[in-house]
Short mmCIF file of C-alpha atoms in Angstrom, two decimals:
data_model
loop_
_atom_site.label_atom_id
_atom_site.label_comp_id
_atom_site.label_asym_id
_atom_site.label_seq_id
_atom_site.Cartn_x
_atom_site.Cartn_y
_atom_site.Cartn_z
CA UNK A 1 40.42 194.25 229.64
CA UNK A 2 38.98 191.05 228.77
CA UNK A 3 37.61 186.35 231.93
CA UNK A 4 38.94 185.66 234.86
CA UNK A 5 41.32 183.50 236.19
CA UNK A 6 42.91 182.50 238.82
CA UNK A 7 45.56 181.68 241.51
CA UNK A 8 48.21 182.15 244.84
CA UNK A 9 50.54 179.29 246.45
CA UNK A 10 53.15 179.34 248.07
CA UNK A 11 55.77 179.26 245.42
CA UNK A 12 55.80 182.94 246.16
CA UNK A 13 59.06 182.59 248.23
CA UNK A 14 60.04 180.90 245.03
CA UNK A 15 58.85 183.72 242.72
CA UNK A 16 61.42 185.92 244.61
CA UNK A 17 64.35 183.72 243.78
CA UNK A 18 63.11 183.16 240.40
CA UNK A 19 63.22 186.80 240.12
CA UNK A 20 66.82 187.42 241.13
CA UNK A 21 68.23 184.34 238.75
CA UNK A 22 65.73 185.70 236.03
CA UNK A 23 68.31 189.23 236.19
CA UNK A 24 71.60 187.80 236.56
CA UNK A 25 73.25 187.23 233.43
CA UNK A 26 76.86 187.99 234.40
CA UNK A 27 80.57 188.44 232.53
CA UNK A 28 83.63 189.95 232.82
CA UNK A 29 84.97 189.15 229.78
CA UNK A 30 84.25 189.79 225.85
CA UNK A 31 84.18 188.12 222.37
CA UNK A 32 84.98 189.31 218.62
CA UNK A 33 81.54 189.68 216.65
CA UNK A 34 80.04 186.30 216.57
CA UNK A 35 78.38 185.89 212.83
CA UNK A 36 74.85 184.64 213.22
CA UNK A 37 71.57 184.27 211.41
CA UNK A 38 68.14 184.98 213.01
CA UNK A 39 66.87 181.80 213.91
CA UNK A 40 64.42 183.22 216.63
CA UNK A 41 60.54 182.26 215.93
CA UNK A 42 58.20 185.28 215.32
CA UNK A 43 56.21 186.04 218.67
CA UNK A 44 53.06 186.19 216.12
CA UNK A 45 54.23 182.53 214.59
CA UNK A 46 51.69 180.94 217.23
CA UNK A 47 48.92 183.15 215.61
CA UNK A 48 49.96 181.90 211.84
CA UNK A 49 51.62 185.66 212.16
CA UNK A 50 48.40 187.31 212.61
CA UNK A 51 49.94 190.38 214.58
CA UNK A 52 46.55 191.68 214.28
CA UNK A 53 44.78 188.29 216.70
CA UNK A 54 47.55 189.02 219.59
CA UNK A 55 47.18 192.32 219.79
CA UNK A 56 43.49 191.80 220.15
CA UNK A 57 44.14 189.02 222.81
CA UNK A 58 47.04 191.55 224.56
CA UNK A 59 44.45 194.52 224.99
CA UNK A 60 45.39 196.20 228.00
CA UNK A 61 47.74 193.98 229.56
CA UNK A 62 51.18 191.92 229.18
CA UNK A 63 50.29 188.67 227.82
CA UNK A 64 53.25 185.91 227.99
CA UNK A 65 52.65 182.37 226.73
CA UNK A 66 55.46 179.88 224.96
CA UNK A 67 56.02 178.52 221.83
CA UNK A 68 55.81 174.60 220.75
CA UNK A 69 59.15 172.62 221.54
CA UNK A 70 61.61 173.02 218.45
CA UNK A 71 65.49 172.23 217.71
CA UNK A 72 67.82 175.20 217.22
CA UNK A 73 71.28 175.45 215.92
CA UNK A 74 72.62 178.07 218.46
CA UNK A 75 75.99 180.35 216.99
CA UNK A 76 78.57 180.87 220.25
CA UNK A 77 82.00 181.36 221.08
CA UNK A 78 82.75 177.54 221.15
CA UNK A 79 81.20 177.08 217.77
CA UNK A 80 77.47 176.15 216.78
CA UNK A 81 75.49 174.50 219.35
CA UNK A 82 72.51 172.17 218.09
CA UNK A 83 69.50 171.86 220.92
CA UNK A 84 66.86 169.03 220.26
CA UNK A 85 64.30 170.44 222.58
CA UNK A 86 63.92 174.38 223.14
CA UNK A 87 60.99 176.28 224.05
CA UNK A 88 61.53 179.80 223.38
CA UNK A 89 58.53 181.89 225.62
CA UNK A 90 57.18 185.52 224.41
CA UNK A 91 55.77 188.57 225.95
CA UNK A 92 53.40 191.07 223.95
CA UNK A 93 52.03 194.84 225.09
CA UNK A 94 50.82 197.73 223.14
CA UNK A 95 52.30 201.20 223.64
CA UNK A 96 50.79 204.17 222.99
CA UNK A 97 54.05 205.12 220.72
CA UNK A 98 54.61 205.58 216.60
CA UNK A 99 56.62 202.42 215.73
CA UNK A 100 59.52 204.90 215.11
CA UNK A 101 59.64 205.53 218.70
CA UNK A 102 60.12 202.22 219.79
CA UNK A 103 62.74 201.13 217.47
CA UNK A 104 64.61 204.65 218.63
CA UNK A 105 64.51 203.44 222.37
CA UNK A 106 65.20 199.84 221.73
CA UNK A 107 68.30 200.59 219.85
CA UNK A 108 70.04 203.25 221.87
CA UNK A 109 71.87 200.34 223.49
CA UNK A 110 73.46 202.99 225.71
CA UNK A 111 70.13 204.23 227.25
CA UNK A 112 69.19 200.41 228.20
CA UNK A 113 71.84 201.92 231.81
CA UNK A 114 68.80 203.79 233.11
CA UNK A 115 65.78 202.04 231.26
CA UNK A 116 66.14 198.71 232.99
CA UNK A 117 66.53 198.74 236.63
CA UNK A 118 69.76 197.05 237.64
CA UNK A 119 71.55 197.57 234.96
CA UNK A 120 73.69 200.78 235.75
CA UNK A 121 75.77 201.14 233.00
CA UNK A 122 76.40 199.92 228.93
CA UNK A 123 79.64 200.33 227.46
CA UNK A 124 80.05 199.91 223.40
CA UNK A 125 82.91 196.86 222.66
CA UNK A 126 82.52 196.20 218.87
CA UNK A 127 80.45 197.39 215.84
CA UNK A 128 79.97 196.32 211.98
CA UNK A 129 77.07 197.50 210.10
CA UNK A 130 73.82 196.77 212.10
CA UNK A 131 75.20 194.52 214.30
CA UNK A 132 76.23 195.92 217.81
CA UNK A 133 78.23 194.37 220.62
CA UNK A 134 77.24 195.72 224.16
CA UNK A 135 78.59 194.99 227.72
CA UNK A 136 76.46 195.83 230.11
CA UNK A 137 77.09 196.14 233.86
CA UNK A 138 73.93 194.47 236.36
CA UNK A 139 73.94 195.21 240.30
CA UNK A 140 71.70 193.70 242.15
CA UNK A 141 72.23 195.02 245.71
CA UNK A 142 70.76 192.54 248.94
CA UNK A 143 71.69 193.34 252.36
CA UNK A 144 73.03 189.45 252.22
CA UNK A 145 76.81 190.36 250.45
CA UNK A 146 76.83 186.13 249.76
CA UNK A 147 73.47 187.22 247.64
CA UNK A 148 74.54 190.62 245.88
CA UNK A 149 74.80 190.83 242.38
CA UNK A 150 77.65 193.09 240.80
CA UNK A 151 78.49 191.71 237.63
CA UNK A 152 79.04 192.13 233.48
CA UNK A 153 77.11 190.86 230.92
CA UNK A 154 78.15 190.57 227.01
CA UNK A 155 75.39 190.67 224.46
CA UNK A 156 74.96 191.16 220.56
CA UNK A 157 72.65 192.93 219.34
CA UNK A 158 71.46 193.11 215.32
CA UNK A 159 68.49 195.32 213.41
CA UNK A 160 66.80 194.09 210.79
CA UNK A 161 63.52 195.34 209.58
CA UNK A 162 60.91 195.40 212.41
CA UNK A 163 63.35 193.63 215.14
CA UNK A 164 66.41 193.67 216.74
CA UNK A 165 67.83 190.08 217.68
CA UNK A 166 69.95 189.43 220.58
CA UNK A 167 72.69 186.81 221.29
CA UNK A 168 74.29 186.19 224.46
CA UNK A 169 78.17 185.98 224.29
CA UNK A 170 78.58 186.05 227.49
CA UNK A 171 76.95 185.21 230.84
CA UNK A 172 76.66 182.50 234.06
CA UNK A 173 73.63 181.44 231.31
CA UNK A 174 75.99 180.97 228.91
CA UNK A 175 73.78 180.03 225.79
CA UNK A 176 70.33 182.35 224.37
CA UNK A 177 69.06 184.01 222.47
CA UNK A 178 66.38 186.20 221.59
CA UNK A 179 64.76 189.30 220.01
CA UNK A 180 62.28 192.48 220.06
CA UNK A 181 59.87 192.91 217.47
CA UNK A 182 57.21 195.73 216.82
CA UNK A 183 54.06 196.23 214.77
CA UNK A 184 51.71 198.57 214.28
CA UNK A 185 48.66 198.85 216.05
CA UNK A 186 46.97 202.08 214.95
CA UNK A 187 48.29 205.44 214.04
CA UNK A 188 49.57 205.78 217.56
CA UNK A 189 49.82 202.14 219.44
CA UNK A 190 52.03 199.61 218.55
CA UNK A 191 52.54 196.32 219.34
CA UNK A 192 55.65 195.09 220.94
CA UNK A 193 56.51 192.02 221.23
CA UNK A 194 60.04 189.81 222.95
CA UNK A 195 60.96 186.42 222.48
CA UNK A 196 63.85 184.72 224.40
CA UNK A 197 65.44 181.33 225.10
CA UNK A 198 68.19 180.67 227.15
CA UNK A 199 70.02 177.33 228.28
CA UNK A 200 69.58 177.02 232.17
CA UNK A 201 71.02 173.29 232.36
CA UNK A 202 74.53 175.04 231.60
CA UNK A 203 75.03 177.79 233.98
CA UNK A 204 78.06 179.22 235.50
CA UNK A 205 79.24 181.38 238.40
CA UNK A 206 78.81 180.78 241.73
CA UNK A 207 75.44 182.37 242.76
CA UNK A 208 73.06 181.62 239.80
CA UNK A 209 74.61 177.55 239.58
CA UNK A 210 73.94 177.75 243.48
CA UNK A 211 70.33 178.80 243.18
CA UNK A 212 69.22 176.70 239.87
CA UNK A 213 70.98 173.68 241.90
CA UNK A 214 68.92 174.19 245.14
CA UNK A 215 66.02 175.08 243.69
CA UNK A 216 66.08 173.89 240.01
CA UNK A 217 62.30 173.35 239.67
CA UNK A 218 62.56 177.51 239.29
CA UNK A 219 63.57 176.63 235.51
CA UNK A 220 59.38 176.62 235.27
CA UNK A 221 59.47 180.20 235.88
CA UNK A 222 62.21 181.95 235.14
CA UNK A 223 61.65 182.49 231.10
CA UNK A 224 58.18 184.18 232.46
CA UNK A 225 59.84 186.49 234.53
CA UNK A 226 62.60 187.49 232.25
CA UNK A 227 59.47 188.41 229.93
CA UNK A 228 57.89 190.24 232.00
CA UNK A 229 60.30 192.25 233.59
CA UNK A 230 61.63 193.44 230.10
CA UNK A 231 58.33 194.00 229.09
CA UNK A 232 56.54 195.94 232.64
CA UNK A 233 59.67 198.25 232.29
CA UNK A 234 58.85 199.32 228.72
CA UNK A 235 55.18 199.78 230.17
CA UNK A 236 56.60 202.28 232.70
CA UNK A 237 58.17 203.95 230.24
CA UNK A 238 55.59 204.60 227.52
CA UNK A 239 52.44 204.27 229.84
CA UNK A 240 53.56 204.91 233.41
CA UNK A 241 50.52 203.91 235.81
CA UNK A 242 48.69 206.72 237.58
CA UNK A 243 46.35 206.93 239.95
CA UNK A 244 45.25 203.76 240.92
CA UNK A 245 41.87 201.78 240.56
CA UNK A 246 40.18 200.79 244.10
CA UNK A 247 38.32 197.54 244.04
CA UNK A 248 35.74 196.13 246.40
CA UNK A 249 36.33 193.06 248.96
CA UNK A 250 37.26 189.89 247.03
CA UNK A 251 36.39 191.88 243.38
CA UNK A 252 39.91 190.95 241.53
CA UNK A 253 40.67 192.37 238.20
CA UNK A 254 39.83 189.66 235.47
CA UNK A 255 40.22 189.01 231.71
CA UNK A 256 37.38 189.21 229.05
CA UNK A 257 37.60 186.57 226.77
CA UNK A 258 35.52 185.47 224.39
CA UNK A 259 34.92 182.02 223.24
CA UNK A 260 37.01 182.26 220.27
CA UNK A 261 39.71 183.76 222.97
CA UNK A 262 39.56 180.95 225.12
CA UNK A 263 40.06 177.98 222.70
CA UNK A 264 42.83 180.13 220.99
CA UNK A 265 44.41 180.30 224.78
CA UNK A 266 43.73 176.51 225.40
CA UNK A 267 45.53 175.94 221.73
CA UNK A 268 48.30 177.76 222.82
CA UNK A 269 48.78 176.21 226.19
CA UNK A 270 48.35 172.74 224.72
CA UNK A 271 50.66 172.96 222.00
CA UNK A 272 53.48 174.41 224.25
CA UNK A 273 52.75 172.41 227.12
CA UNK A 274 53.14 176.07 229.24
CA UNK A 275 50.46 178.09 231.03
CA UNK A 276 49.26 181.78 229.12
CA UNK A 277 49.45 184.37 231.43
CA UNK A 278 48.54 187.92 231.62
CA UNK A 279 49.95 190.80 233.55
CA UNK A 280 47.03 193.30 234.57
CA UNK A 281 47.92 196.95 235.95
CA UNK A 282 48.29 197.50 239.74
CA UNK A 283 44.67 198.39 241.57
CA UNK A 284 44.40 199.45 245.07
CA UNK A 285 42.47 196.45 247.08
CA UNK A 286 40.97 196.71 250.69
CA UNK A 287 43.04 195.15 253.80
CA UNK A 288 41.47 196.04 257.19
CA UNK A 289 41.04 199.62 257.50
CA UNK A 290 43.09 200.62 254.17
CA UNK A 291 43.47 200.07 250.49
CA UNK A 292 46.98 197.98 249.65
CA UNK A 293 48.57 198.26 246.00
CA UNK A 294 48.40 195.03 244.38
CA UNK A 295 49.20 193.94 241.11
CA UNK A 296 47.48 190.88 239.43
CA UNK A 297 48.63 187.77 236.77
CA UNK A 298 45.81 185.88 235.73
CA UNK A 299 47.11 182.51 234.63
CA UNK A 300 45.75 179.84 232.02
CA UNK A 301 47.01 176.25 232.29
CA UNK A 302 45.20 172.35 232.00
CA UNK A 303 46.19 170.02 234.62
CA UNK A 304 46.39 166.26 233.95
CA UNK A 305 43.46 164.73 235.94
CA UNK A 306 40.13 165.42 235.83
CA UNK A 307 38.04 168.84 237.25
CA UNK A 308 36.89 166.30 240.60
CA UNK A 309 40.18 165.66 241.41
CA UNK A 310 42.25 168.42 240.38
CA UNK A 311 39.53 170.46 242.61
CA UNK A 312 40.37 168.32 245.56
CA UNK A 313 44.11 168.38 245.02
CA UNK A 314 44.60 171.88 244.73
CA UNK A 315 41.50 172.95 246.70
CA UNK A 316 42.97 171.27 250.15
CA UNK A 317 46.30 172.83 251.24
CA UNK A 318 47.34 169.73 253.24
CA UNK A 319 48.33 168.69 249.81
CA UNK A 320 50.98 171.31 249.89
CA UNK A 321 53.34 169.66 251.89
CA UNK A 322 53.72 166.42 249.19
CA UNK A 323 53.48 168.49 246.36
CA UNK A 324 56.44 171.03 247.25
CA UNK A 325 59.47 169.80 249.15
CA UNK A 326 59.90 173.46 250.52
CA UNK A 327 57.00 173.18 252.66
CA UNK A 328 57.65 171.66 255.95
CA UNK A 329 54.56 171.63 257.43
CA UNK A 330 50.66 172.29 256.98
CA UNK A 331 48.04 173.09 259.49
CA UNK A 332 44.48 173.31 258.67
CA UNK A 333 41.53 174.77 260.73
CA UNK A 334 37.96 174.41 259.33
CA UNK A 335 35.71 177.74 259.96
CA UNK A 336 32.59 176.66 258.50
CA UNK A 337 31.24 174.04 255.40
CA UNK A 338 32.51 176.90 253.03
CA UNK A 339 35.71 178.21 254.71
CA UNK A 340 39.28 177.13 256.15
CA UNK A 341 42.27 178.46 257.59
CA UNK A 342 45.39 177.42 256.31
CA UNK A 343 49.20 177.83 257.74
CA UNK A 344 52.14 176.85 255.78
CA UNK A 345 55.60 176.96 256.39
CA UNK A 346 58.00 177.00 254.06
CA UNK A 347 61.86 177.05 254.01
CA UNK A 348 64.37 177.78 251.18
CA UNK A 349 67.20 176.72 251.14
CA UNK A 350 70.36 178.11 249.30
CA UNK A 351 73.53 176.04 250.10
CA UNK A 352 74.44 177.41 253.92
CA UNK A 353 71.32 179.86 254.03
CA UNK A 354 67.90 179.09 254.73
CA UNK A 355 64.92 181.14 254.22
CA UNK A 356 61.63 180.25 256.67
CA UNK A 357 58.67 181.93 256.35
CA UNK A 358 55.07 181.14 257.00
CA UNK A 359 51.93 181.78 255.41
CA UNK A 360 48.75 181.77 256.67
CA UNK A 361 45.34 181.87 253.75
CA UNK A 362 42.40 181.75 254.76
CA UNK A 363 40.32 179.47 252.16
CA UNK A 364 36.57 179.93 251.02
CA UNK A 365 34.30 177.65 248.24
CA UNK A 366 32.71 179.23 245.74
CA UNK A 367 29.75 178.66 243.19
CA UNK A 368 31.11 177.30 239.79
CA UNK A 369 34.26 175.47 241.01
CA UNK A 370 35.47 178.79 242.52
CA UNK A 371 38.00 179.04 245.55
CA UNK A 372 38.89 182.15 246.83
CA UNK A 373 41.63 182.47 249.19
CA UNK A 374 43.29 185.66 251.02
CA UNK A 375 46.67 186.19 253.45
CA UNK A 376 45.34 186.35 257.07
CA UNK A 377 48.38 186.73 258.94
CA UNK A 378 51.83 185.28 258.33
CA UNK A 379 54.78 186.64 256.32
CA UNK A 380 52.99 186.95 253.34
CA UNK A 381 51.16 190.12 254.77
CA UNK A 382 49.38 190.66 251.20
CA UNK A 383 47.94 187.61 248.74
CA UNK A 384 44.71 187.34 247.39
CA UNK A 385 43.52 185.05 244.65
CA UNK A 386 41.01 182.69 243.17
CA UNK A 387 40.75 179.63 241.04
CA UNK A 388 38.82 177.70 238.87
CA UNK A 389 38.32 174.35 237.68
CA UNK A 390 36.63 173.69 234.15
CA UNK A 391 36.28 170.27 232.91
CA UNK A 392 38.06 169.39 229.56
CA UNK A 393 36.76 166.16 227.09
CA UNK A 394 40.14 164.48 227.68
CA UNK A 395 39.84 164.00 231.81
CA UNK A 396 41.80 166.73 232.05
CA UNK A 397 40.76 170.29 233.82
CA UNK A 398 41.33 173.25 232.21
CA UNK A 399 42.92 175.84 235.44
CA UNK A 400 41.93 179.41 235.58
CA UNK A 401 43.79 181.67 238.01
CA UNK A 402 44.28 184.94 239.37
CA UNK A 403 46.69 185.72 242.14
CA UNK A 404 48.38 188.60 243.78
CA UNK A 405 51.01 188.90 246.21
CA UNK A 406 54.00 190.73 247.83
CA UNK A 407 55.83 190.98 251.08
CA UNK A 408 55.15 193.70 253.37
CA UNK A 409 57.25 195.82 255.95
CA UNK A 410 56.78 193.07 258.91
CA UNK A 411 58.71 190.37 257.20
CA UNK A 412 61.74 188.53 258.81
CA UNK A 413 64.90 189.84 257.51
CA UNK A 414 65.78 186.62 255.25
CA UNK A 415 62.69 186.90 253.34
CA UNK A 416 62.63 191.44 253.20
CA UNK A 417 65.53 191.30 251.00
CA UNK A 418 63.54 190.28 248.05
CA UNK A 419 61.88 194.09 248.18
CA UNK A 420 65.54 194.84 246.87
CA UNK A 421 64.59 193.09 243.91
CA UNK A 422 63.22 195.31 241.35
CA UNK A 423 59.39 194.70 240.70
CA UNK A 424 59.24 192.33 244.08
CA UNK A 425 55.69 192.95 243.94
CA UNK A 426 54.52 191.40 240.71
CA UNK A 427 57.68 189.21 239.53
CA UNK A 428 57.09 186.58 242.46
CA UNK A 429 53.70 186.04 240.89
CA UNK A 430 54.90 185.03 238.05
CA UNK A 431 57.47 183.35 238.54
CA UNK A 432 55.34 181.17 241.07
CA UNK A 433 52.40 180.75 238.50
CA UNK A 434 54.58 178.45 236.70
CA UNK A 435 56.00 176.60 239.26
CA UNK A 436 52.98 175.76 240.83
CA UNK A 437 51.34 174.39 237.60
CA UNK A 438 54.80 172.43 237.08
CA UNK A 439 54.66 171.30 240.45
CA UNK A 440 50.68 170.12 240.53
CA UNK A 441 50.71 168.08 237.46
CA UNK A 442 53.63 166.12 238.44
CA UNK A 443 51.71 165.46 241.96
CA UNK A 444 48.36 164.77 240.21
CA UNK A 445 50.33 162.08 237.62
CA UNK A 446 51.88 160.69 240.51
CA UNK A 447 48.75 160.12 242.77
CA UNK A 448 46.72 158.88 239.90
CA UNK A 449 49.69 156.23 239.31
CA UNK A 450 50.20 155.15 242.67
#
C-alpha cells in the first residue's frame, strides 16, 4: 500500500442514495443489434497507455480517477447522439488471475446473475459474431415498496482483443457506454481495468428521475460508485478478504506515494477537474470496548482557494449548513484549543419522503494541517477520518482525505434501509467523497466572490 489522505462529511446520507441510483439501470423492453464502433478511451490513455505506471499506482487497492472532458458520438436506438462535454471515469485493480481467467468470467454474460449482487438473473436476446445482446434483471429490495427496485436492463456487449465494450440499449439512464479491459501484470496478476460514461441529464422512470431531481448534485458521485461497485465485486471474487487487520486508535490505513506518485495524481486530478480516489481493504478499528469493520477511500482533490482558507472552511463544521442545503442545522461545542464537538442534522428529501438523521463528530487539530474527526454519537454510529491541507503555487490547496463510514444497527428506520443496499458500508464513502469536493469548491468560489 502506498500517503495518506483524507476525509468524512456528511454527504454520507448522500453516498447511500448515490449508491442505489448508481445500480438502477432499468428496462422492460429490447432492441435489434445496434452497430457501433469502440469509441471508449483506454483506462491507461491518462498514463500515455503505460499499463505498466497504473498498475504501479493501483498496488493493493481500487484506484478510480476520470478522464479529461471530450466529445463523443454516442450509437443508440434513436440514431447517433453527439455529446460536446463527457467525462468518462475509470476504475483499476490487480487480480491474482492469468489474463485468460478474467476474460472467461467477464464474458460468461450469463454468470454476471450471481457475480453482481442485485442482479438475479441474465437472459440471452440477440447474438452475431462477438457481439452479444444481454437483458439483465436488477432487484433492489428496501423495506420502503415506493423505494424498491425490480426492474430490466438491456445492454450490448462486444470482445475485441483485451476488452469487452458495453452499450446501453436500454435503461431509466438511457445513454452510456463503457468497457472492461485487462493486462498483464506478472505471470499470475493482472490488471483490470473499467471505464464508463453514462448521460444522467436524460433519465427516465419514475424512481431514478425522482432521486437525480431531488438530489441532482449526486451526479458528482455516482460514476465513482458505479466504478467501484463493479470493480469491489470482482475483488471478492478473485481475492475475497480474510481475516481482518486491527488498527490502533486514530491509526487509519493510508497510501504510499512517492513524489513522482503525487504529481502524477495532482496531473490527473487537474486535467479532469475530478478527485483520484482509492479504495483500501476493510481493517477492524477500535470503538469503545470492541473492534468495528471499517472500510477506507482515501481521496485526492485541489480546492479553489488557498490552504488558510480552505483549512478554515472545511475545518469549522458551522460551515456545513451554507455549503449543503440538506443540512438544517449545526451545533458546535468547543472541548479544548485542539478539539470540538460537532452535531449536524441533515434531512433528505425524496418527493413525499424525508430522511432526518443526525450526526454528531467530534473534531481534533493536528500537526501539519491535519484534522482528525470521529462519530461520537448520532446516527452515524461509525465514521472516522482525517484531512489535510497542502498549499499549491496557484492559491489553490491541494486536499488529502481519508474517511470511513457506515450505519449501524441503532439507526432510525428511514435511514437502516440503505444496509439493503449492497456494499452500504463502503459505497456511501464514495459516493460522498465527490460530492463533498463538488460541494466545497462551489462554497469556497462563492465566499471568495462575495
Amino acid at each position: 500500500m502506498k500517503n495518506t489522505i483524507k476525509k468524512a462529511s456528511p454527504m454520507i446520507g448522500l453516498g447511500l442514495l448515490v449508491s442505489s441510483a448508481a445500480l438502477m439501470y432499468a428496462t422492460t423492453s429490447h432492441a435489434a443489434i445496434i452497430n457501433w464502433q469502440d469509441n471508449v478511451p483506454s483506462a491507461t490513455k491518462p498514463f500515455a497507455g503505460n499499463a505498466a505506471q497504473l498498475a504501479r499506482l493501483v498496488d493493493n487497492d481500487i484506484m478510480v480517477y476520470s478522464h479529461p472532458s471530450q466529445s463523443l458520438n454516442l450509437a443508440s436506438k434513436k440514431g447517433t447522439l453527439h455529446y460536446n462535454n463527457v467525462r468518462f471515469s475509470s476504475a483499476a485493480i490487480i487480480v491474482p488471475a492469468k489474463p485468460e481467467q478474467v476474460k472467461q468470467l467477464l464474458s460468461q454474460y450469463s454468470g454476471y446473475a450471481g457475480l453482481f449482487p442485485t442482479l438475479t438473473k441474465a437472459t440471452l436476446l440477440e447474438q452475431s459474431g462477438n457481439i452479444t445482446q444481454m437483458k439483465y434483471r436488477i432487484h433492489v429490495p428496501v423495506p420502503i415498496p415506493v423505494l424498491s427496485f425490480n426492474e430490466d436492463v438491456v445492454m450490448q456487449h462486444q470482445v475485441s482483443g483485451n476488452s469487452i465494450q458495453t452499450l446501453i440499449v436500454d435503461s431509466p439512464i438511457q445513454y452510456g457506454t463503457g468497457k472492461f479491459e485487462w493486462f498483464p501484470v506478472d505471470s499470475n496478476h493482472t490488471l483490470v481495468t473499467l471505464t464508463q460514461w453514462g448521460d444522467l441529464d436524460k433519465p427516465k422512470g419514475f424512481l431514478v428521475s425522482t432521486i437525480l431531481k431531488a438530489i441532482p448534485e449526486i451526479k458528482q458521485g455516482i460514476p465513482q460508485s458505479v466504478d467501484t461497485f463493479v470493480l469491489e465485486t470482482l475483488k471478492r471474487k478473485f481475492s475475497p478478504d480474510g481475516k481482518l487487520p486491527t488498527q490502533g486508535p486514530r491509526q487509519l490505513p493510508y497510501k504510499k506515494l512517492q513524489q513522482d506518485e503525487i504529481q502524477l495524481v495532482q496531473q490527473l486530478n487537474a486535467r479532469s477537474g475530478n478527485p483520484v480516489m482509492f479504495i483500501h481493504r476493510p481493517v477492524n478499528m477500535p470503538y469503545s470496548n470492541r473492534a468495528e469493520s471499517l472500510q477506507f477511500v482515501s481521496t485526492y482533490a485541489t480546492l479553489k482557494a488557498p490552504a488558510a482558507r480552505s483549512t478554515q472552511v472545511l475545518g469549522s463544521p458551522a460551515n456545513f449548513k451554507n455549503m449543503f442545503r440538506q443540512v438544517s442545522k449545526v451545533q458546535v461545542k468547543p472541548l479544548s484549543k485542539q478539539a470540538s464537538e460537532a452535531e449536524v442534522m441533515v434531512k433528505v428529501g425524496l418527493g413525499v419522503i424525508a430522511i432526518p438523521f443526525r450526526i454528531n463528530l467530534r473534531y481534533y487539530n493536528e500537526p501539519q494541517n491535519k484534522l482528525y474527526y470521529q462519530a461520537n454519537g448520532g446516527d452515524i454510529e461509525y465514521m472516522q477520518g482525517q484531512m489535510q491541507f497542502s498549499p499549491l503555487s496557484n492559491q489553490q490547496t491541494f486536499l488529502s482525505m481519508t474517511s470511513a463510514g457506515k450505519i449501524g444497527d441503532n439507526a432510525p428506520f428511514l435511514l437502516k434501509i440503505g444496509k439493503s443496499l449492497p456494499y452500504s458500508d463502503l459505497l456511501p464513502t464514495v459516493g460522498g467523497a465527490p460530492v463533498f469536493i463538488y460541494k466545497a469548491n462551489q462554497y469556497l468560489s462563492n465566499s471568495k466572490n462575495s
